[in-house]
Amino acid sequence: MYVYDRQDRMFVQARVEQFRDQANRRLAGEITEDEFKPLRLQNGLYLQLHAYMLRVAIPYGTLNAKQMRALAEIARRFDRSYGHFTTRQNIQFNWIKLEEAADALQVLADADMHAIQTSGNCIRNVTADAWAGVAPDEIEDPRIWGEILRQWSTAHPEFSFLPRKFKIAVTGSPADRAAVRVHDVGLRMHRNAEGQVGFEVMVGGGLGRTPMIGKTLKDWLPKEDLLTYLEAVMRTYNRYGRRDNLYKARIKILVHEIGVEKMRADVEKEFAAVKGGPLSLEPGTIDAIAAHFAPAAYAPKLAFVPEHEALKRSNPDYARWVATNVVPHRQPGYAIVNLSLKPVGGAPGDATAEQMDAVADVAEQYSLGELRVTHTQNLVLPHVAVEDLRTIWAKVTAVGFATPNLGLLTDIIACPGLDFCALANARSIPIAQRITQRFADLDRVHEIGPLSLKISGCINACGHHHVGGIGLLGVEKNGVEFYQITLGGDPGPEAAIGQLLGPAVSGPEAVDAVERVIEAYLTHRRPGEEFVATYRRLGPAPFKDHVYAARA
Amino acid sequence: MPLVRDGAIVADPWISVADDAPVPRDGGAIVSFSRWKAEREALSGLNAPLGLALANTDDVTEIGAATNRFGVIALSFPKFSDGRAYSQARLLRERYGFKGELRATGAVLPDQLVHMLRCGFDAFLPPDDRLLRYWGRVVASLPAFYQPIGTVKPTVEGLREAAAKRPAAA
């Protein structure tokens, strides 16, 4: 993974002092709240319902054991001993005091981390496939590009006051585990006819109140042109993006209003002027960053471990965990272990300081000291020897991260909702908790099969409900929380926005409604057919009939 | 607040001239972009320094090669959160080679000063005295930057290369 050098350290340390000065001037009344707001946002500090929230960047979801311990330390010293992993592979702390924010940033800087540009109308922390560098289907490691983009976008003088926030995601795999089609810019690595690896550049995807699937702006872009091309995209957006209406300021609205052809023409014109300029990437520059992500020096391990096979046969719980949460690794004898932060009755994505320390220990001993955060709010041990799986299972079971539900109904994505968030209309976490309790029976969850359930507490869609197989959107009617149900959403290569099923239901009804959607699916599915495929085949009618029949 | 350059108050020899007012023959006038476009020939023939004030929606590519006809170009920040003038500044400096004074007007605040300097601004008409009071500390706040663009400070990449050439100092 990327290791800071002296220059990177100097930068993040200076950035802490810069923020400390800004916060002190705010506390002394030398800056208005209005003027301070973008400064704190660009250092990850939001004002929430009860306190400040600090959103820490975990670039492209990669961190080491020492960094995980720094997060635990922040949870203990500055929060209530827990943190919340987010859909953008970041972590949020919900109970921060402004007076202590700079000290928390100092803890991060000392661990080669930061909270830069995790909020604000700037280029946000770049996300990527959580299995980058270890997935067997990968063409190239997207983290190389995540890091190049991180450096390029950090404290960018031209693009720090854009019309609105700007999110970039990169996938190096055809499976697209980074949801690149629902980002402001999505980058998909693929080979052209000559076999060279480059990028498909998609633009104008996004969720929020106007969900849109990104459109292809360029089929194949050579690597050396990535930054010049993106500079052209950003400059076009900075110039033409709407600033008259907060809700129409994202690049997706610009692309929608002028059309992708006009957008492409504008970007190409600007690209022609900057192509070959100082932002062109020299092979040496790319190689220097790529060297940080070179494959680990894996000790040779046996791919067939008799004790592992024996335990799978004798212990159904172990077998189920292996089948569900452990996926193949590109290195023979190794596996990718996914840790579920979705226990029955838990808040999706939450981890206590003790859990963070415990997984840091496990990572250090058994995963070459490395961890990942997924956009589904789970963690990953990316380099585990098959022979260590039994030990890992025992250890992560003790930590509470071994629920065998990866990619299943109870692997719920949920935003913080009205329990924490100043924007929310309704609570998300209690609904998630009730659904996981209703579906606590693992046999039933496995019988239902792969299905994503995503919950947002308001139209801003931080819980990605638009791309959930089942999506729940919290709305408020006369002071009461209601939930809209959408079905058929998909964040992957066949990206689709879910369709509204019918009238919103109350909180208690929402759990019943989910159950009835599931009943309809089980009634109508063909053998081996996943939920979204059944929905695509049949449309909403059988689901709608079954859900609302109970209310008639 | 008077004009600020290099952290100090300086005399401002330029006068903003309204679109319907006559342009002084002895020069030193800053005219709007629309006026310059409308009276381009007459104004270009003026044997005196001329300045230009752009709205942040004006298209700087329309000025193009004529940029160095102007002694000063003033760009506007109607709100500090409206960042369009940063792009205009970079284009004027980096693409069209503007050599004159690039002046930031409007909501010019200390915490955006470094961005402005890096994009090529060198003169500032701030709304209050804070820019002047905090000039030194905000300019010194970050030691280097990642982007290799028109910059007043070393880039991280440049420092890396320098460090690689001087292993003892690394």
XYZ file of C-alpha atoms in Angstrom:
722
model
C 0.000 0.000 0.000
C 1.026 3.623 -0.339
C 3.617 4.709 2.193
C 4.033 8.405 2.959
C 7.414 9.937 2.364
C 8.865 12.995 4.066
C 6.995 15.350 1.725
C 3.606 13.726 2.315
C 4.168 13.877 6.071
C 5.239 17.488 5.910
C 2.054 18.297 4.026
C -0.423 16.613 6.392
C 1.373 17.998 9.460
C 1.250 21.514 8.029
C -2.391 21.020 7.156
C -3.182 20.246 10.813
C -1.521 23.469 11.926
C -3.327 25.381 9.196
C -6.644 24.041 10.460
C -5.729 24.707 14.097
C -5.106 28.339 13.169
C -8.417 28.517 11.306
C -10.353 26.932 14.184
C -8.715 29.281 16.687
C -9.636 32.272 14.556
C -13.209 30.949 14.415
C -13.310 30.493 18.181
C -11.947 34.044 18.570
C -14.669 35.396 16.281
C -12.183 36.416 13.576
C -13.984 34.290 10.957
C -17.751 34.067 10.562
C -19.400 30.636 10.642
C -20.241 31.128 6.978
C -16.586 31.695 6.110
C -15.368 28.915 8.382
C -17.796 26.314 7.073
C -15.941 25.381 3.850
C -12.635 25.362 5.734
C -13.872 22.877 8.307
C -15.757 20.841 5.683
C -12.600 20.467 3.615
C -11.021 19.058 6.764
C -13.884 16.621 7.277
C -15.753 18.480 10.014
C -19.546 18.615 9.701
C -21.975 20.200 12.135
C -24.585 17.533 12.904
C -27.638 17.348 15.149
C -25.839 16.934 18.458
C -22.179 17.702 17.843
C -19.515 17.999 15.161
C -18.929 14.931 13.052
C -15.418 14.158 11.794
C -15.211 12.197 8.556
C -11.780 10.679 8.111
C -10.441 9.811 4.668
C -9.443 6.222 4.048
C -8.168 6.704 0.498
C -9.572 3.995 -1.803
C -10.463 2.074 1.353
C -6.932 0.891 2.163
C -5.381 1.200 5.614
C -2.828 -0.576 7.766
C -3.074 -1.928 11.293
C -1.355 1.110 12.798
C -3.846 3.407 11.099
C -6.780 1.326 12.358
C -5.385 1.750 15.872
C -5.211 5.502 15.322
C -8.922 5.403 14.462
C -9.540 3.486 17.683
C -7.589 6.128 19.583
C -9.709 8.908 18.070
C -12.847 6.968 19.006
C -11.655 6.697 22.588
C -10.177 10.149 23.116
C -12.564 12.318 21.147
C -15.751 10.282 20.665
C -17.848 7.775 22.573
C -15.525 4.876 21.780
C -16.971 3.957 18.420
C -16.922 5.000 14.784
C -19.095 4.480 11.723
C -17.654 3.165 8.440
C -19.377 4.779 5.476
C -20.394 3.969 1.911
C -17.497 6.097 0.683
C -14.954 3.875 2.438
C -14.440 6.551 5.088
C -15.081 6.515 8.820
C -17.153 9.045 10.742
C -16.971 10.017 14.379
C -20.184 11.567 15.619
C -19.321 13.273 18.881
C -16.420 15.652 18.185
C -15.852 19.007 19.911
C -14.610 21.855 17.727
C -11.997 22.707 20.362
C -10.520 19.200 20.006
C -10.850 18.745 16.251
C -7.287 19.809 15.477
C -5.983 17.352 18.098
C -7.924 14.552 16.407
C -6.442 15.591 13.056
C -3.013 15.472 14.702
C -3.576 11.836 15.693
C -4.415 11.131 12.054
C -1.395 12.984 10.684
C 0.889 11.055 13.034
C -0.476 7.862 11.451
C -0.058 9.181 7.867
C -3.762 9.912 7.528
C -5.981 12.930 7.101
C -9.561 14.121 6.753
C -8.834 16.351 3.771
C -11.661 16.841 1.282
C -14.008 14.316 2.828
C -16.596 17.062 2.550
C -17.103 20.411 0.857
C -17.593 21.438 -2.749
C -14.339 19.952 -3.905
C -12.975 16.690 -5.296
C -13.741 14.202 -2.546
C -11.760 11.264 -1.279
C -11.437 8.824 -4.207
C -12.997 5.378 -3.818
C -12.063 2.063 -5.451
C -12.711 -1.663 -5.419
C -12.153 -2.884 -1.856
C -10.567 -6.074 -3.236
C -8.065 -4.102 -5.337
C -4.763 -5.837 -5.875
C -6.017 -9.212 -4.677
C -9.132 -9.978 -6.761
C -8.503 -12.679 -9.384
C -10.584 -10.892 -12.039
C -8.656 -7.620 -11.876
C -7.019 -6.065 -14.945
C -4.958 -3.560 -12.972
C -4.807 -2.255 -9.423
C -7.126 0.797 -9.262
C -5.415 2.080 -6.101
C -2.464 3.311 -8.181
C -4.920 5.681 -9.828
C -6.724 6.416 -6.593
C -3.429 7.609 -5.130
C -2.477 9.624 -8.222
C -5.896 11.270 -8.056
C -5.576 11.842 -4.306
C -2.325 13.725 -4.770
C -3.558 15.694 -7.768
C -6.814 16.748 -6.111
C -5.412 17.572 -2.660
C -5.675 21.304 -1.933
C -6.221 21.975 -5.612
C -6.187 25.760 -6.034
C -8.584 25.848 -8.976
C -11.083 23.185 -7.932
C -11.651 23.810 -4.218
C -14.779 25.934 -4.726
C -16.727 23.977 -7.309
C -20.496 24.345 -7.748
C -20.945 21.220 -5.610
C -19.154 18.130 -4.299
C -17.368 15.880 -6.768
C -16.916 12.146 -6.291
C -14.628 9.914 -8.334
C -14.529 6.104 -8.201
C -12.134 3.716 -9.960
C -12.518 0.046 -10.781
C -9.846 -2.163 -12.269
C -12.187 -5.102 -12.638
C -15.069 -5.824 -15.029
C -17.195 -6.804 -12.012
C -17.252 -3.164 -10.809
C -17.298 -3.393 -7.034
C -16.889 0.393 -6.797
C -20.280 1.444 -8.250
C -18.498 3.674 -10.782
C -21.684 4.391 -12.736
C -23.236 6.305 -9.848
C -20.341 8.747 -9.358
C -19.702 12.231 -10.746
C -16.838 10.616 -12.615
C -16.460 6.860 -12.865
C -13.265 5.313 -14.213
C -13.288 1.734 -15.495
C -9.995 0.221 -16.534
C -10.141 -1.952 -19.615
C -8.085 -2.941 -22.656
C -8.517 -1.375 -26.077
C -8.260 -3.279 -29.366
C -4.454 -3.081 -29.172
C -4.482 -4.661 -25.723
C -3.392 -1.506 -23.897
C -4.962 -0.720 -20.540
C -6.737 2.625 -20.282
C -9.879 4.140 -18.840
C -13.494 4.343 -19.837
C -14.523 7.720 -18.405
C -18.129 8.018 -17.268
C -19.616 11.287 -16.150
C -22.768 12.520 -14.480
C -23.793 9.539 -12.409
C -25.069 10.045 -8.908
C -27.804 9.340 -6.418
C -29.365 12.031 -4.234
C -32.687 13.586 -5.162
C -32.037 13.185 -8.901
C -30.558 9.712 -9.353
C -28.764 9.179 -12.648
C -26.586 6.536 -14.233
C -23.312 7.962 -15.551
C -22.840 8.342 -19.290
C -19.711 7.389 -21.165
C -17.738 10.496 -22.030
C -14.745 8.645 -23.455
C -14.532 4.977 -24.351
C -10.819 4.633 -23.827
C -8.392 7.183 -22.436
C -4.641 6.508 -22.324
C -3.217 6.458 -18.821
C -0.830 9.343 -19.391
C -3.786 11.608 -20.184
C -5.841 10.845 -17.082
C -5.060 14.059 -15.195
C -5.134 16.364 -18.213
C -8.470 14.901 -19.270
C -9.896 15.223 -15.761
C -8.604 18.780 -15.550
C -10.619 19.478 -18.694
C -13.710 17.858 -17.142
C -13.310 19.807 -13.894
C -12.694 23.115 -15.651
C -15.770 22.610 -17.820
C -17.817 21.833 -14.727
C -16.362 24.740 -12.719
C -17.289 27.084 -15.525
C -20.697 25.810 -16.577
C -22.056 23.905 -13.561
C -25.104 25.591 -12.078
C -24.616 27.723 -8.983
C -28.118 29.152 -8.733
C -29.674 26.125 -7.047
C -27.927 23.811 -4.587
C -30.025 20.881 -5.783
C -29.123 21.400 -9.415
C -25.413 22.017 -8.971
C -23.969 18.518 -9.419
C -22.309 17.695 -12.739
C -25.093 15.179 -13.483
C -27.545 18.086 -13.886
C -25.154 19.899 -16.235
C -24.718 16.752 -18.343
C -28.472 16.172 -18.302
C -29.282 19.738 -19.320
C -26.709 20.231 -22.090
C -26.575 16.564 -23.164
C -23.590 14.247 -23.151
C -22.615 15.183 -26.740
C -22.243 18.880 -25.876
C -20.460 17.973 -22.651
C -18.059 15.779 -24.626
C -17.438 18.534 -27.181
C -16.707 21.102 -24.437
C -14.396 18.726 -22.586
C -12.574 17.680 -25.771
C -11.979 21.315 -26.690
C -10.438 22.025 -23.298
C -8.565 18.696 -23.351
C -6.982 19.615 -26.682
C -5.537 22.718 -25.016
C -4.093 20.967 -21.948
C -3.117 17.578 -23.433
C 0.620 17.027 -23.294
C 1.012 19.754 -20.663
C 2.611 19.543 -17.215
C -0.135 17.249 -15.898
C 0.681 14.521 -18.435
C 1.832 11.489 -16.512
C 5.340 10.308 -17.277
C 5.835 6.532 -17.128
C 8.336 7.114 -14.309
C 5.753 8.931 -12.204
C 3.180 6.188 -12.697
C 5.771 3.496 -11.966
C 6.850 5.228 -8.756
C 3.278 5.210 -7.420
C 2.620 1.704 -8.780
C 5.659 0.408 -6.877
C 3.804 1.150 -3.630
C 1.099 -1.286 -4.707
C 3.362 -4.056 -5.986
C 2.102 -7.521 -5.012
C 3.122 -8.484 -1.495
C 5.955 -10.948 -0.905
C 3.610 -13.833 -0.149
C 5.134 -16.757 1.672
C 4.380 -19.925 -0.303
C 1.299 -21.608 1.143
C -0.597 -24.758 0.340
C -3.870 -24.176 -1.471
C -5.277 -27.427 -0.095
C -5.306 -27.504 3.688
C -6.765 -30.794 5.005
C -7.662 -29.360 8.452
C -9.582 -26.522 6.792
C -11.487 -28.962 4.597
C -12.177 -31.209 7.581
C -13.571 -28.347 9.668
C -15.802 -27.286 6.793
C -17.244 -30.807 6.753
C -17.657 -31.097 10.499
C -18.777 -27.581 11.394
C -21.662 -26.097 9.357
C -21.165 -22.649 10.891
C -17.580 -22.551 9.697
C -18.578 -23.915 6.293
C -21.241 -21.233 5.949
C -18.820 -18.454 6.937
C -16.225 -19.688 4.438
C -18.824 -20.001 1.671
C -20.265 -16.547 2.328
C -17.579 -14.229 3.672
C -14.376 -15.712 2.229
C -13.661 -15.178 -1.468
C -10.873 -16.332 -3.795
C -7.541 -14.529 -3.865
C -5.280 -14.213 -6.869
C -2.403 -15.786 -4.931
C -2.718 -19.584 -4.551
C -2.983 -20.596 -0.907
C -4.498 -17.245 0.117
C -8.023 -15.893 0.546
C -9.812 -12.576 0.929
C -11.694 -12.503 4.230
C -14.654 -10.143 4.484
C -15.635 -8.994 7.955
C -19.326 -8.266 8.366
C -20.152 -5.124 10.343
C -23.818 -6.110 10.110
C -24.663 -8.211 13.155
C -28.300 -8.851 14.019
C -29.625 -5.771 15.819
C -26.510 -3.700 15.149
C -26.034 -0.325 13.475
C -24.627 -1.091 9.999
C -20.984 -0.071 9.688
C -20.418 0.683 13.366
C -17.297 -0.525 15.133
C -16.153 0.081 18.677
C -12.622 1.121 19.585
C -12.063 -2.381 21.016
C -13.207 -3.980 17.763
C -10.920 -1.689 15.762
C -7.950 -2.606 17.923
C -8.835 -6.297 17.727
C -9.035 -6.357 13.916
C -5.803 -4.359 13.781
C -4.162 -7.154 15.771
C -5.627 -9.814 13.475
C -4.503 -7.888 10.388
C -1.021 -7.516 11.768
C -0.690 -11.210 12.527
C -2.552 -12.731 9.604
C -3.065 -10.211 6.769
C 0.338 -8.588 6.223
C -0.817 -5.702 8.416
C -3.388 -4.520 5.895
C -7.136 -3.860 5.989
C -9.743 -2.521 3.629
C -13.023 -0.684 4.046
C -15.758 -1.566 1.535
C -18.418 0.734 0.136
C -20.932 -1.653 1.668
C -19.671 -0.606 5.138
C -17.731 -3.775 5.869
C -14.038 -4.487 6.452
C -11.684 -6.820 4.617
C -8.571 -8.765 5.563
C -7.042 -8.883 2.085
C -4.169 -11.359 2.474
C -5.090 -14.364 4.596
C -3.432 -17.766 4.160
C -5.988 -20.554 3.777
C -4.195 -22.404 6.574
C -4.983 -19.494 8.919
C -8.702 -19.316 8.133
C -9.758 -21.456 11.089
C -7.853 -19.239 13.523
C -9.165 -16.084 11.872
C -12.722 -17.383 12.100
C -12.412 -17.924 15.837
C -10.839 -14.511 16.328
C -13.300 -12.486 14.238
C -16.213 -14.414 15.735
C -14.996 -13.215 19.129
C -14.790 -9.652 17.781
C -18.364 -9.914 16.452
C -17.430 -9.481 12.780
C -18.127 -13.022 11.550
C -21.856 -12.845 10.726
C -22.008 -14.926 7.531
C -24.192 -12.511 5.570
C -21.943 -10.859 2.988
C -24.072 -9.777 0.031
C -27.235 -11.122 1.641
C -30.399 -9.413 2.875
C -29.062 -8.505 6.322
C -25.824 -7.022 4.888
C -27.740 -3.737 4.973
C -26.334 -0.388 3.939
C -27.798 2.414 6.019
C -26.959 6.067 6.494
C -26.764 7.515 10.042
C -30.292 8.896 9.594
C -32.253 11.017 12.018
C -30.427 9.588 15.023
C -27.416 11.725 14.052
C -27.842 13.627 10.840
C -29.090 17.209 10.551
C -30.434 16.570 7.048
C -32.430 13.402 7.738
C -36.226 13.156 7.658
C -36.416 9.724 9.246
C -34.366 7.205 11.157
C -32.387 4.568 9.255
C -30.519 2.598 11.901
C -33.569 1.433 13.912
C -35.210 0.174 10.698
C -32.038 -1.724 9.802
C -31.916 -3.155 13.306
C -35.540 -4.317 13.156
C -35.039 -5.908 9.740
C -31.958 -7.811 10.883
C -33.918 -8.991 13.931
C -36.847 -10.104 11.775
C -34.427 -11.942 9.497
C -32.150 -13.220 12.250
C -32.527 -16.802 10.988
C -29.442 -17.373 8.844
C -30.984 -20.383 7.072
C -33.746 -18.140 5.823
C -31.338 -15.385 4.753
C -29.247 -17.899 2.821
C -32.377 -19.392 1.245
C -33.284 -15.885 -0.029
C -29.819 -15.537 -1.548
C -27.913 -12.507 -2.891
C -29.896 -9.334 -2.299
C -28.964 -5.812 -1.302
C -31.138 -3.805 1.041
C -30.206 -0.139 1.341
C -31.770 2.490 3.604
C -31.514 6.283 3.380
C -32.999 8.621 5.967
C -33.592 11.358 3.407
C -33.572 12.181 -0.272
C -29.816 12.849 -0.239
C -29.492 9.070 -0.494
C -26.331 8.475 1.543
C -27.664 4.951 2.101
C -27.708 4.395 -1.702
C -31.347 3.235 -1.606
C -31.693 3.949 -5.350
C -29.300 1.107 -6.164
C -30.600 -1.379 -3.599
C -32.400 -4.483 -4.834
C -34.726 -3.280 -2.117
C -34.399 0.409 -1.227
C -36.046 2.212 1.669
C -36.184 5.992 1.682
C -37.228 7.803 4.826
C -39.669 10.675 4.330
C -41.573 12.762 6.832
C -45.319 13.424 6.700
C -46.772 15.731 9.327
C -44.018 14.907 11.774
C -44.306 11.136 11.302
C -41.621 8.972 9.677
C -42.634 7.061 6.565
C -40.618 4.946 4.147
C -40.841 4.729 0.385
C -39.977 1.354 -1.107
C -38.008 1.051 -4.349
C -37.165 -2.233 -6.049
C -34.747 -3.377 -8.730
C -31.802 -1.046 -8.123
C -28.306 -2.252 -8.994
C -24.928 -0.480 -8.550
C -22.926 -2.861 -10.750
C -21.998 -3.037 -14.444
C -25.729 -3.303 -15.317
C -26.433 -0.286 -13.116
C -30.095 0.559 -12.616
C -32.072 2.954 -10.447
C -34.750 1.254 -8.349
C -38.411 1.958 -9.112
C -40.915 3.235 -6.590
C -43.281 0.429 -5.615
C -46.235 2.370 -4.231
C -47.338 4.546 -1.310
C -44.919 5.069 1.575
C -45.392 2.892 4.658
C -44.853 3.620 8.348
C -41.768 2.482 10.250
C -43.321 -0.697 11.718
C -44.989 -1.457 8.371
C -41.659 -1.111 6.553
C -40.344 -4.297 8.144
C -43.527 -6.172 7.168
C -43.322 -4.723 3.660
C -39.769 -6.009 3.224
C -40.932 -9.413 4.366
C -43.784 -9.398 1.848
C -41.434 -8.334 -0.978
C -39.325 -11.351 -0.051
C -42.371 -13.634 0.016
C -43.363 -12.480 -3.471
C -39.824 -13.070 -4.707
C -39.662 -16.584 -3.245
C -43.027 -17.393 -4.808
C -42.089 -16.224 -8.283
C -38.372 -16.807 -8.681
C -36.989 -19.401 -11.041
C -34.345 -21.771 -9.740
C -31.102 -19.884 -9.183
C -32.617 -16.542 -10.161
C -31.435 -13.612 -8.019
C -33.839 -10.999 -6.724
C -33.034 -8.232 -9.210
C -33.313 -10.686 -12.140
C -36.769 -11.760 -10.985
C -37.795 -8.144 -10.616
C -36.506 -7.303 -14.097
C -38.388 -10.245 -15.548
C -41.711 -9.653 -13.809
C -41.795 -5.929 -13.114
C -43.367 -4.445 -10.002
C -46.888 -5.948 -10.248
C -46.537 -9.175 -8.229
C -44.520 -7.365 -5.558
C -46.900 -4.448 -5.380
C -49.944 -6.707 -5.174
C -48.492 -8.722 -2.328
C -47.138 -5.777 -0.321
C -50.233 -3.628 -0.504
C -52.805 -6.462 -0.373
C -52.145 -6.659 3.348
C -53.078 -2.997 3.754
C -56.287 -3.075 1.733
C -9.881 48.489 1.963
C -7.091 49.673 -0.363
C -5.173 47.532 -2.852
C -2.871 44.869 -1.394
C 0.180 43.365 -3.084
C 2.848 41.147 -1.526
C 1.302 41.591 1.878
C 1.399 45.389 1.861
C -0.920 48.213 0.947
C 0.057 49.849 -2.338
C -1.236 52.816 -4.282
C -3.858 51.950 -6.860
C -3.212 53.888 -10.075
C -6.250 52.392 -11.796
C -9.750 53.814 -11.933
C -12.860 51.769 -12.672
C -14.885 53.495 -15.333
C -18.621 52.894 -15.662
C -19.864 51.717 -19.047
C -21.609 55.019 -19.749
C -18.751 57.278 -18.541
C -16.021 58.552 -20.851
C -12.661 56.745 -20.780
C -9.954 59.198 -19.629
C -7.508 59.961 -22.479
C -4.518 59.803 -20.173
C -5.326 56.163 -19.395
C -5.437 54.135 -16.258
C -9.038 53.101 -16.825
C -10.507 49.690 -16.060
C -13.402 48.967 -18.407
C -15.885 46.127 -18.438
C -15.561 43.185 -20.781
C -18.765 44.091 -22.621
C -17.551 47.634 -23.171
C -14.213 46.428 -24.441
C -15.952 44.093 -26.871
C -18.265 46.887 -28.060
C -15.573 49.570 -28.367
C -12.645 47.298 -29.056
C -11.141 49.281 -31.946
C -11.361 52.655 -30.248
C -10.036 51.306 -26.956
C -7.226 49.348 -28.603
C -6.109 52.495 -30.372
C -5.925 54.398 -27.105
C -2.287 55.325 -26.519
C -2.495 54.685 -22.794
C -2.623 51.842 -20.268
C -5.944 50.060 -20.145
C -7.450 47.667 -17.609
C -10.223 45.112 -17.963
C -12.796 43.921 -15.435
C -14.362 40.515 -16.067
C -17.451 38.990 -14.579
C -16.821 35.398 -13.563
C -19.180 34.291 -16.322
C -17.170 36.033 -19.047
C -15.289 33.794 -21.461
C -11.578 34.572 -21.232
C -10.878 32.651 -24.418
C -12.502 35.580 -26.242
C -9.622 37.803 -25.114
C -7.002 35.311 -26.219
C -3.928 36.957 -27.721
C -5.141 40.417 -26.711
C -4.505 39.791 -23.006
C -1.250 41.699 -22.914
C -2.944 44.807 -24.237
C -4.123 45.173 -20.633
C -2.038 46.420 -17.737
C -4.472 44.924 -15.259
C -7.258 42.366 -15.423
C -9.658 42.307 -12.484
C -11.499 39.051 -11.758
C -14.431 38.854 -9.435
C -15.423 36.697 -6.482
C -19.058 37.697 -5.908
C -19.045 35.118 -3.086
C -15.907 33.475 -1.718
C -17.573 30.123 -2.404
C -17.945 30.849 -6.130
C -14.704 29.540 -7.623
C -15.105 30.374 -11.297
C -12.455 33.121 -11.284
C -9.758 30.606 -10.304
C -10.185 28.957 -13.708
C -10.202 32.322 -15.483
C -6.973 33.280 -13.717
C -5.137 30.111 -14.685
C -6.188 30.411 -18.299
C -5.062 34.038 -18.489
C -1.689 33.301 -16.924
C -0.891 29.856 -18.208
C -2.620 29.679 -21.573
C -2.543 33.274 -22.762
C 0.650 34.379 -21.008
C -0.854 37.407 -19.316
C 1.990 39.412 -17.752
C 0.115 42.310 -16.181
C -1.517 42.633 -12.789
C -4.162 40.015 -12.039
C -6.441 41.478 -9.447
C -8.965 39.669 -7.242
C -12.018 41.681 -6.254
C -15.067 40.921 -4.142
C -15.049 38.365 -1.325
C -11.266 38.109 -1.055
C -10.591 36.384 2.277
C -7.334 35.246 3.897
C -8.151 31.541 3.754
C -8.491 31.577 -0.025
C -5.353 33.699 -0.570
C -3.037 30.759 -1.209
C -5.364 29.335 -3.857
C -5.492 32.763 -5.499
C -1.720 33.219 -5.472
C -1.235 29.775 -6.962
C -3.709 30.494 -9.745
C -1.772 33.635 -10.653
C -3.425 36.509 -8.781
C -0.958 39.101 -7.533
C -3.153 41.993 -6.402
C -6.146 42.014 -4.099
C -8.988 44.330 -3.231
C -10.276 42.704 -0.036
C -13.494 43.723 1.731
C -11.776 44.268 5.090
C -8.344 44.353 6.735
C -8.138 40.635 7.537
C -6.268 39.737 4.347
C -3.487 42.099 5.342
C -3.438 41.050 9.000
C -3.228 37.327 8.256
C -1.165 37.514 5.081
C 2.081 36.189 6.554
C 0.625 33.226 8.402
C -1.678 32.016 5.632
C 1.014 32.309 2.952
C 3.364 30.281 5.158
C 0.708 27.720 6.116
C 1.511 24.967 3.613
C 5.072 24.123 2.613
C 4.443 22.623 -0.814
C 1.704 21.443 -3.139
C 0.996 18.341 -5.146
C -0.159 19.843 -8.438
C 2.485 20.862 -10.978
C 0.615 23.985 -12.051
C 1.325 27.701 -12.176
C 2.513 27.947 -8.626
C 4.324 30.217 -6.225
C 5.728 27.370 -4.153
C 7.583 24.120 -4.788
C 5.593 21.037 -5.655
C 5.792 17.862 -3.627
C 7.098 16.094 -6.736
C 9.794 18.746 -7.141
C 10.863 18.323 -3.522
C 10.956 14.547 -4.006
C 13.247 14.931 -7.007
C 15.428 17.421 -5.169
C 15.632 15.073 -2.187
C 16.547 12.180 -4.482
C 19.438 14.226 -5.885
C 20.635 15.110 -2.377
C 20.365 11.781 -0.550
C 22.163 13.126 2.517
C 19.512 15.774 3.074
C 16.540 13.414 2.678
